[in-house]
Amino acid sequence: MSTQDTVPLDRLVGNLLGSVPGIAGAVVASSDGLLLSSVGLARDQAERHAAAGISLLALGHAMGGTTGRGSCEQILLRYTRGHLVCMRIQAPAALIVEAEPGANLGAVATAMTQFVTSVGPAFAPELRGGRESG
């Protein structure tokens, strides 16, 4: 039984939010950019993050193919008032985290990687009946 089966996704996202100081919000998005879960953000903002995060990862994936660097696993956007970090969860989903300007991005990335590792198997297409292709 996976972590996804035993603990609701919203609670896992909430745990991520509380795991590192400076994480302002977190979103889990499906491969088509739909919001699956969010904590710390208004619903409309979370929906925009979901759509934009998946789009950014798709663009990164396309660039990886063009450059021969492989698939895109993570994208970091650094703004004057914070950061947005997008990380792929398996092939069909993504985790998008909004972080404050002073956040330790190494700690944020580590917490995100732990989250992705723990919930990733629940997003594998074969566990969901193979409905999505990689």
XYZ file of N, CA, C and O in Angstrom:
536
model
N 0.853 -1.186 0.000
C 0.000 0.000 0.000
C 0.892 1.239 0.000
O 1.843 1.343 0.741
N 0.557 2.176 -0.853
C 1.386 3.372 -0.979
C 1.001 4.431 0.047
O -0.061 4.377 0.656
N 1.883 5.409 0.220
C 1.602 6.540 1.097
C 0.324 7.236 0.649
O -0.487 7.656 1.458
N 0.121 7.321 -0.661
C -1.060 7.967 -1.216
C -2.334 7.277 -0.745
O -3.349 7.922 -0.532
N -2.313 5.954 -0.569
C -3.496 5.212 -0.154
C -3.828 5.419 1.313
O -4.971 5.286 1.711
N -2.833 5.707 2.133
C -3.053 5.760 3.572
C -3.206 7.169 4.129
O -3.774 7.341 5.185
N -2.697 8.167 3.452
C -2.767 9.546 3.932
C -3.325 10.415 2.808
O -2.842 10.358 1.678
N -4.342 11.223 3.097
C -4.893 12.098 2.049
C -3.826 13.033 1.471
O -2.962 13.533 2.191
N -3.921 13.260 0.166
C -2.943 14.096 -0.525
C -2.865 15.488 0.082
O -1.770 16.039 0.242
N -4.002 16.080 0.447
C -3.982 17.418 1.047
C -3.141 17.444 2.319
O -2.430 18.411 2.588
N -3.195 16.388 3.110
C -2.404 16.354 4.336
C -0.914 16.220 4.026
O -0.079 16.845 4.677
N -0.584 15.446 3.020
C 0.822 15.329 2.618
C 1.363 16.667 2.119
O 2.488 17.056 2.440
N 0.552 17.375 1.346
C 0.963 18.695 0.856
C 1.102 19.654 2.038
O 2.041 20.447 2.103
N 0.188 19.574 2.986
C 0.269 20.397 4.192
C 1.520 20.113 4.994
O 2.157 21.032 5.519
N 1.896 18.843 5.088
C 3.131 18.471 5.790
C 4.350 19.073 5.103
O 5.285 19.523 5.760
N 4.329 19.084 3.769
C 5.425 19.702 3.014
C 5.512 21.180 3.340
O 6.585 21.716 3.599
N 4.366 21.831 3.367
C 4.316 23.264 3.657
C 4.951 23.572 5.009
O 5.668 24.554 5.151
N 4.715 22.732 6.001
C 5.259 22.959 7.330
C 6.660 22.437 7.540
O 7.264 22.660 8.585
N 7.222 21.757 6.541
C 8.517 21.103 6.735
C 9.718 22.023 6.584
O 10.778 21.740 7.127
N 9.562 23.110 5.847
C 10.680 24.025 5.589
C 10.191 25.462 5.756
O 9.216 25.852 5.113
N 10.864 26.253 6.582
C 10.484 27.660 6.698
C 10.619 28.355 5.346
O 11.543 28.084 4.585
N 9.659 29.193 5.034
C 9.729 29.952 3.792
C 8.888 29.390 2.666
O 8.724 30.044 1.645
N 8.331 28.186 2.828
C 7.420 27.681 1.809
C 6.066 28.327 2.054
O 5.461 28.146 3.106
N 5.603 29.107 1.082
C 4.357 29.858 1.239
C 3.144 29.081 0.755
O 2.036 29.290 1.229
N 3.340 28.184 -0.198
C 2.235 27.416 -0.741
C 2.755 26.287 -1.593
O 3.887 26.328 -2.077
N 1.911 25.264 -1.759
C 2.293 24.112 -2.572
C 1.067 23.593 -3.311
O -0.048 23.635 -2.793
N 1.314 23.109 -4.521
C 0.256 22.620 -5.397
C 0.702 21.306 -6.016
O 1.863 21.150 -6.379
N -0.230 20.364 -6.140
C -0.010 19.166 -6.937
C -0.950 19.268 -8.125
O -2.140 19.542 -7.972
N -0.385 19.077 -9.326
C -1.147 19.215 -10.569
C -1.084 17.938 -11.382
O -0.076 17.225 -11.363
N -2.154 17.670 -12.113
C -2.169 16.534 -13.033
C -1.405 16.900 -14.302
O -1.057 18.062 -14.521
N -1.193 15.916 -15.163
C -0.428 16.147 -16.386
C -1.095 17.131 -17.328
O -0.434 17.740 -18.161
N -2.405 17.318 -17.194
C -3.090 18.290 -18.047
C -3.292 19.629 -17.356
O -4.048 20.474 -17.819
N -2.584 19.838 -16.238
C -2.591 21.131 -15.564
C -3.756 21.361 -14.621
O -3.955 22.479 -14.154
N -4.502 20.310 -14.309
C -5.614 20.462 -13.372
C -5.126 20.357 -11.935
O -4.232 19.566 -11.625
N -5.710 21.135 -11.077
C -5.358 21.159 -9.660
C -5.841 19.884 -8.981
O -7.024 19.558 -9.040
N -4.919 19.166 -8.339
C -5.273 17.975 -7.573
C -5.304 18.258 -6.081
O -6.097 17.675 -5.353
N -4.418 19.144 -5.630
C -4.337 19.483 -4.217
C -3.551 20.770 -4.061
O -2.646 21.048 -4.852
N -3.893 21.545 -3.026
C -3.102 22.737 -2.730
C -3.257 23.110 -1.273
O -4.278 22.818 -0.656
N -2.234 23.759 -0.765
C -2.232 24.272 0.605
C -1.506 25.609 0.578
O -0.480 25.756 -0.076
N -2.080 26.604 1.261
C -1.412 27.892 1.417
C -1.691 28.904 0.327
O -1.157 30.009 0.374
N -2.493 28.542 -0.661
C -2.807 29.453 -1.759
C -4.314 29.501 -1.966
O -5.007 28.504 -1.741
N -4.808 30.646 -2.421
C -6.218 30.749 -2.796
C -6.472 29.821 -3.974
O -5.580 29.565 -4.783
N -7.684 29.324 -4.086
C -8.023 28.336 -5.125
C -7.676 28.837 -6.526
O -7.076 28.102 -7.309
N -8.031 30.061 -6.871
C -7.745 30.556 -8.222
C -6.244 30.656 -8.477
O -5.766 30.339 -9.561
N -5.495 31.063 -7.467
C -4.033 31.134 -7.603
C -3.444 29.729 -7.741
O -2.555 29.493 -8.562
N -3.952 28.793 -6.952
C -3.476 27.403 -7.020
C -3.760 26.812 -8.400
O -2.914 26.099 -8.966
N -4.919 27.111 -8.961
C -5.250 26.607 -10.301
C -4.316 27.185 -11.359
O -3.882 26.474 -12.263
N -3.976 28.462 -11.235
C -3.018 29.084 -12.171
C -1.637 28.461 -12.015
O -0.946 28.200 -13.011
N -1.214 28.220 -10.765
C 0.083 27.578 -10.527
C 0.109 26.179 -11.158
O 1.116 25.776 -11.739
N -0.981 25.433 -11.014
C -1.045 24.079 -11.566
C -0.862 24.108 -13.087
O -0.029 23.377 -13.639
N -1.618 24.959 -13.747
C -1.533 25.048 -15.206
C -0.163 25.542 -15.665
O 0.439 24.978 -16.588
N 0.339 26.588 -15.016
C 1.633 27.145 -15.409
C 2.781 26.187 -15.104
O 3.702 26.037 -15.916
N 2.737 25.530 -13.947
C 3.809 24.603 -13.576
C 3.939 23.445 -14.545
O 5.045 23.086 -14.977
N 2.809 22.847 -14.923
C 2.839 21.754 -15.897
C 3.349 22.257 -17.234
O 4.143 21.597 -17.908
N 2.934 23.457 -17.624
C 3.393 24.030 -18.893
C 4.898 24.263 -18.885
O 5.589 23.987 -19.873
N 5.408 24.778 -17.780
C 6.850 25.003 -17.671
C 7.629 23.697 -17.765
O 8.656 23.620 -18.453
N 7.154 22.676 -17.079
C 7.837 21.386 -17.140
C 7.772 20.785 -18.543
O 8.739 20.181 -19.008
N 6.653 20.982 -19.241
C 6.541 20.496 -20.620
C 7.529 21.228 -21.526
O 8.185 20.608 -22.378
N 7.651 22.535 -21.329
C 8.618 23.309 -22.098
C 10.044 22.838 -21.788
O 10.866 22.662 -22.695
N 10.325 22.618 -20.508
C 11.641 22.100 -20.125
C 11.920 20.744 -20.742
O 13.034 20.461 -21.190
N 10.898 19.896 -20.801
C 11.043 18.579 -21.412
C 11.361 18.712 -22.903
O 12.239 18.031 -23.427
N 10.654 19.622 -23.576
C 10.902 19.854 -25.001
C 12.326 20.359 -25.233
O 13.009 19.919 -26.162
N 12.763 21.264 -24.377
C 14.140 21.779 -24.492
C 15.159 20.676 -24.248
O 16.199 20.629 -24.904
N 14.854 19.785 -23.310
C 15.756 18.665 -23.046
C 15.911 17.769 -24.262
O 17.005 17.293 -24.570
N 14.806 17.556 -24.985
C 14.873 16.760 -26.202
C 15.666 17.455 -27.290
O 16.456 16.839 -27.998
N 15.475 18.760 -27.402
C 16.183 19.550 -28.414
C 17.681 19.570 -28.145
O 18.487 19.502 -29.065
N 18.055 19.660 -26.887
C 19.469 19.767 -26.535
C 20.125 18.421 -26.264
O 21.333 18.355 -26.090
N 19.301 17.358 -26.190
C 19.842 16.035 -25.889
C 20.161 15.841 -24.415
O 20.894 14.940 -24.043
N 19.614 16.691 -23.550
C 19.903 16.628 -22.113
C 18.954 15.727 -21.342
O 19.083 15.574 -20.139
N 17.938 15.178 -21.992
C 16.999 14.297 -21.300
C 15.751 15.031 -20.857
O 15.495 16.163 -21.271
N 14.966 14.367 -20.001
C 13.703 14.962 -19.571
C 13.928 15.953 -18.434
O 14.888 15.844 -17.675
N 13.045 16.915 -18.339
C 13.134 17.960 -17.326
C 12.548 17.443 -16.013
O 11.414 16.960 -15.980
N 13.289 17.544 -14.947
C 12.836 17.086 -13.642
C 12.438 18.236 -12.728
O 11.614 18.070 -11.840
N 13.052 19.409 -12.924
C 12.796 20.528 -12.015
C 13.059 21.845 -12.723
O 13.970 21.951 -13.546
N 12.253 22.844 -12.384
C 12.459 24.202 -12.891
C 12.389 25.158 -11.711
O 11.474 25.065 -10.888
N 13.344 26.068 -11.633
C 13.382 27.080 -10.579
C 13.247 28.451 -11.227
O 14.014 28.801 -12.123
N 12.253 29.202 -10.773
C 12.093 30.586 -11.206
C 12.383 31.481 -10.014
O 11.787 31.323 -8.952
N 13.313 32.400 -10.193
C 13.704 33.306 -9.123
C 13.172 34.693 -9.458
O 13.496 35.258 -10.497
N 12.334 35.208 -8.567
C 11.726 36.520 -8.749
C 12.283 37.498 -7.716
O 12.970 37.095 -6.784
N 11.985 38.755 -7.862
C 12.449 39.747 -6.893
C 11.780 39.562 -5.534
O 12.331 39.963 -4.518
N 10.596 38.916 -5.516
C 9.889 38.723 -4.249
C 9.594 37.251 -3.960
O 8.567 36.920 -3.371
N 10.494 36.381 -4.370
C 10.314 34.973 -4.045
C 10.697 34.048 -5.183
O 11.344 34.451 -6.142
N 10.276 32.799 -5.033
C 10.673 31.755 -5.965
C 9.475 30.859 -6.271
O 8.571 30.713 -5.452
N 9.540 30.229 -7.423
C 8.591 29.199 -7.786
C 9.419 28.005 -8.245
O 10.293 28.150 -9.111
N 9.176 26.852 -7.644
C 9.914 25.648 -7.985
C 8.915 24.606 -8.463
O 7.937 24.312 -7.777
N 9.151 24.060 -9.647
C 8.288 23.042 -10.233
C 9.097 21.749 -10.338
O 10.217 21.767 -10.836
N 8.508 20.649 -9.882
C 9.198 19.358 -9.909
C 8.226 18.289 -10.396
O 7.082 18.236 -9.951
N 8.696 17.464 -11.298
C 7.879 16.394 -11.844
C 7.667 15.302 -10.794
O 8.570 14.946 -10.081
N 6.414 14.815 -10.713
C 6.083 13.639 -9.909
C 5.778 12.547 -10.918
O 4.766 12.610 -11.613
N 6.653 11.553 -11.027
C 6.511 10.546 -12.078
C 6.361 11.291 -13.400
O 6.767 12.419 -13.538
N 5.764 10.687 -14.399
C 5.569 11.394 -15.666
C 4.273 12.198 -15.689
O 4.221 13.225 -16.327
N 3.206 11.747 -15.019
C 1.946 12.435 -15.253
C 1.527 13.509 -14.257
O 0.384 13.925 -14.287
N 2.388 13.972 -13.392
C 1.962 14.967 -12.406
C 3.138 15.859 -12.023
O 4.276 15.593 -12.389
N 2.831 16.923 -11.251
C 3.888 17.838 -10.833
C 3.577 18.430 -9.467
O 2.420 18.541 -9.065
N 4.638 18.815 -8.788
C 4.573 19.543 -7.527
C 5.105 20.939 -7.798
O 6.198 21.095 -8.356
N 4.346 21.945 -7.421
C 4.746 23.331 -7.608
C 4.756 24.001 -6.241
O 3.766 23.946 -5.512
N 5.888 24.603 -5.877
C 6.037 25.232 -4.565
C 6.370 26.700 -4.742
O 7.239 27.058 -5.543
N 5.683 27.540 -3.998
C 5.968 28.970 -3.944
C 6.754 29.215 -2.660
O 6.320 28.803 -1.577
N 7.917 29.857 -2.773
C 8.772 30.089 -1.610
C 9.061 31.577 -1.447
O 9.125 32.326 -2.423
N 9.232 31.973 -0.207
C 9.556 33.360 0.138
C 10.980 33.695 -0.292
O 11.806 32.788 -0.476
N 11.322 34.990 -0.411
C 12.663 35.379 -0.857
C 13.803 34.810 -0.009
O 14.830 34.436 -0.543
N 13.644 34.702 1.284
C 14.731 34.227 2.133
C 14.762 32.733 2.347
O 15.589 32.228 3.119
N 13.910 31.995 1.664
C 13.850 30.546 1.868
C 15.152 29.878 1.437
O 15.790 30.291 0.463
N 15.530 28.847 2.158
C 16.693 28.046 1.808
C 16.272 27.118 0.672
O 15.597 26.117 0.897
N 16.665 27.443 -0.557
C 16.214 26.684 -1.718
C 16.743 25.262 -1.734
O 16.090 24.361 -2.272
N 17.889 25.029 -1.123
C 18.396 23.661 -0.999
C 17.474 22.825 -0.128
O 17.142 21.681 -0.453
N 17.036 23.402 0.987
C 16.113 22.694 1.882
C 14.755 22.512 1.217
O 14.111 21.466 1.369
N 14.303 23.512 0.461
C 13.038 23.400 -0.267
C 13.130 22.256 -1.275
O 12.238 21.402 -1.352
N 14.199 22.223 -2.061
C 14.370 21.169 -3.067
C 14.455 19.790 -2.424
O 13.894 18.820 -2.942
N 15.143 19.696 -1.293
C 15.246 18.411 -0.585
C 13.878 17.950 -0.111
O 13.500 16.784 -0.292
N 13.096 18.853 0.485
C 11.748 18.502 0.951
C 10.860 18.119 -0.228
O 10.065 17.168 -0.133
N 10.990 18.822 -1.339
C 10.201 18.485 -2.521
C 10.573 17.108 -3.057
O 9.703 16.313 -3.420
N 11.868 16.814 -3.092
C 12.327 15.509 -3.566
C 11.795 14.393 -2.672
O 11.353 13.346 -3.165
N 11.817 14.610 -1.364
C 11.265 13.614 -0.442
C 9.775 13.415 -0.683
O 9.274 12.287 -0.682
N 9.039 14.503 -0.906
C 7.618 14.418 -1.193
C 7.386 13.626 -2.480
O 6.576 12.695 -2.514
N 8.097 13.994 -3.535
C 7.943 13.336 -4.830
C 8.269 11.851 -4.723
O 7.562 11.005 -5.276
N 9.318 11.514 -3.978
C 9.700 10.121 -3.793
C 8.629 9.346 -3.040
O 8.322 8.203 -3.373
N 8.022 9.979 -2.038
C 7.031 9.272 -1.228
C 5.692 9.107 -1.942
O 5.037 8.088 -1.797
N 5.259 10.097 -2.722
C 3.948 9.991 -3.376
C 4.043 9.555 -4.828
O 3.039 9.140 -5.409
N 5.220 9.611 -5.412
C 5.385 9.299 -6.833
C 4.791 7.990 -7.289
O 4.093 7.951 -8.308
N 5.015 6.893 -6.565
C 4.464 5.607 -7.025
C 2.943 5.612 -7.164
O 2.396 4.921 -8.021
N 2.243 6.400 -6.379
C 0.780 6.462 -6.476
C 0.328 7.129 -7.776
O -0.808 6.963 -8.186
N 1.240 7.885 -8.428
C 0.904 8.559 -9.672
C 1.315 7.764 -10.903
O 1.068 8.187 -12.017
N 1.953 6.611 -10.700
C 2.403 5.805 -11.830
C 1.198 5.333 -12.648
O 0.220 4.860 -12.078
N 1.239 5.494 -13.975
C 0.090 5.122 -14.810
C -0.389 3.689 -14.600
O -1.576 3.446 -14.585
N 0.525 2.760 -14.395
C 0.112 1.371 -14.237
C -0.716 1.163 -12.969
O -1.543 0.271 -12.891
N -0.532 2.005 -11.952
C -1.313 1.892 -10.736
C -2.688 2.532 -10.891
O -3.581 2.298 -10.096
N -2.851 3.377 -11.908
C -4.119 4.036 -12.149
C -4.838 3.425 -13.342
O -5.670 4.048 -13.965
N -4.461 2.204 -13.696
C -5.129 1.543 -14.811
C -4.581 1.925 -16.172
O -5.195 1.660 -17.188
N -3.410 2.575 -16.201
C -2.753 2.912 -17.464
C -3.491 3.951 -18.281
O -3.354 3.997 -19.486
N -4.272 4.812 -17.657
C -5.059 5.797 -18.388
C -4.212 6.856 -19.058
O -4.631 7.461 -20.024
N -3.035 7.140 -18.537
C -2.211 8.191 -19.135
C -0.950 7.594 -19.706
O -0.409 6.651 -19.176
N -0.465 8.147 -20.768
C 0.804 7.708 -21.322
C 1.881 8.662 -20.862
O 1.645 9.838 -20.685
N 3.100 8.114 -20.662
C 4.212 8.854 -20.116
C 4.676 9.967 -20.884
O 5.105 10.954 -20.577
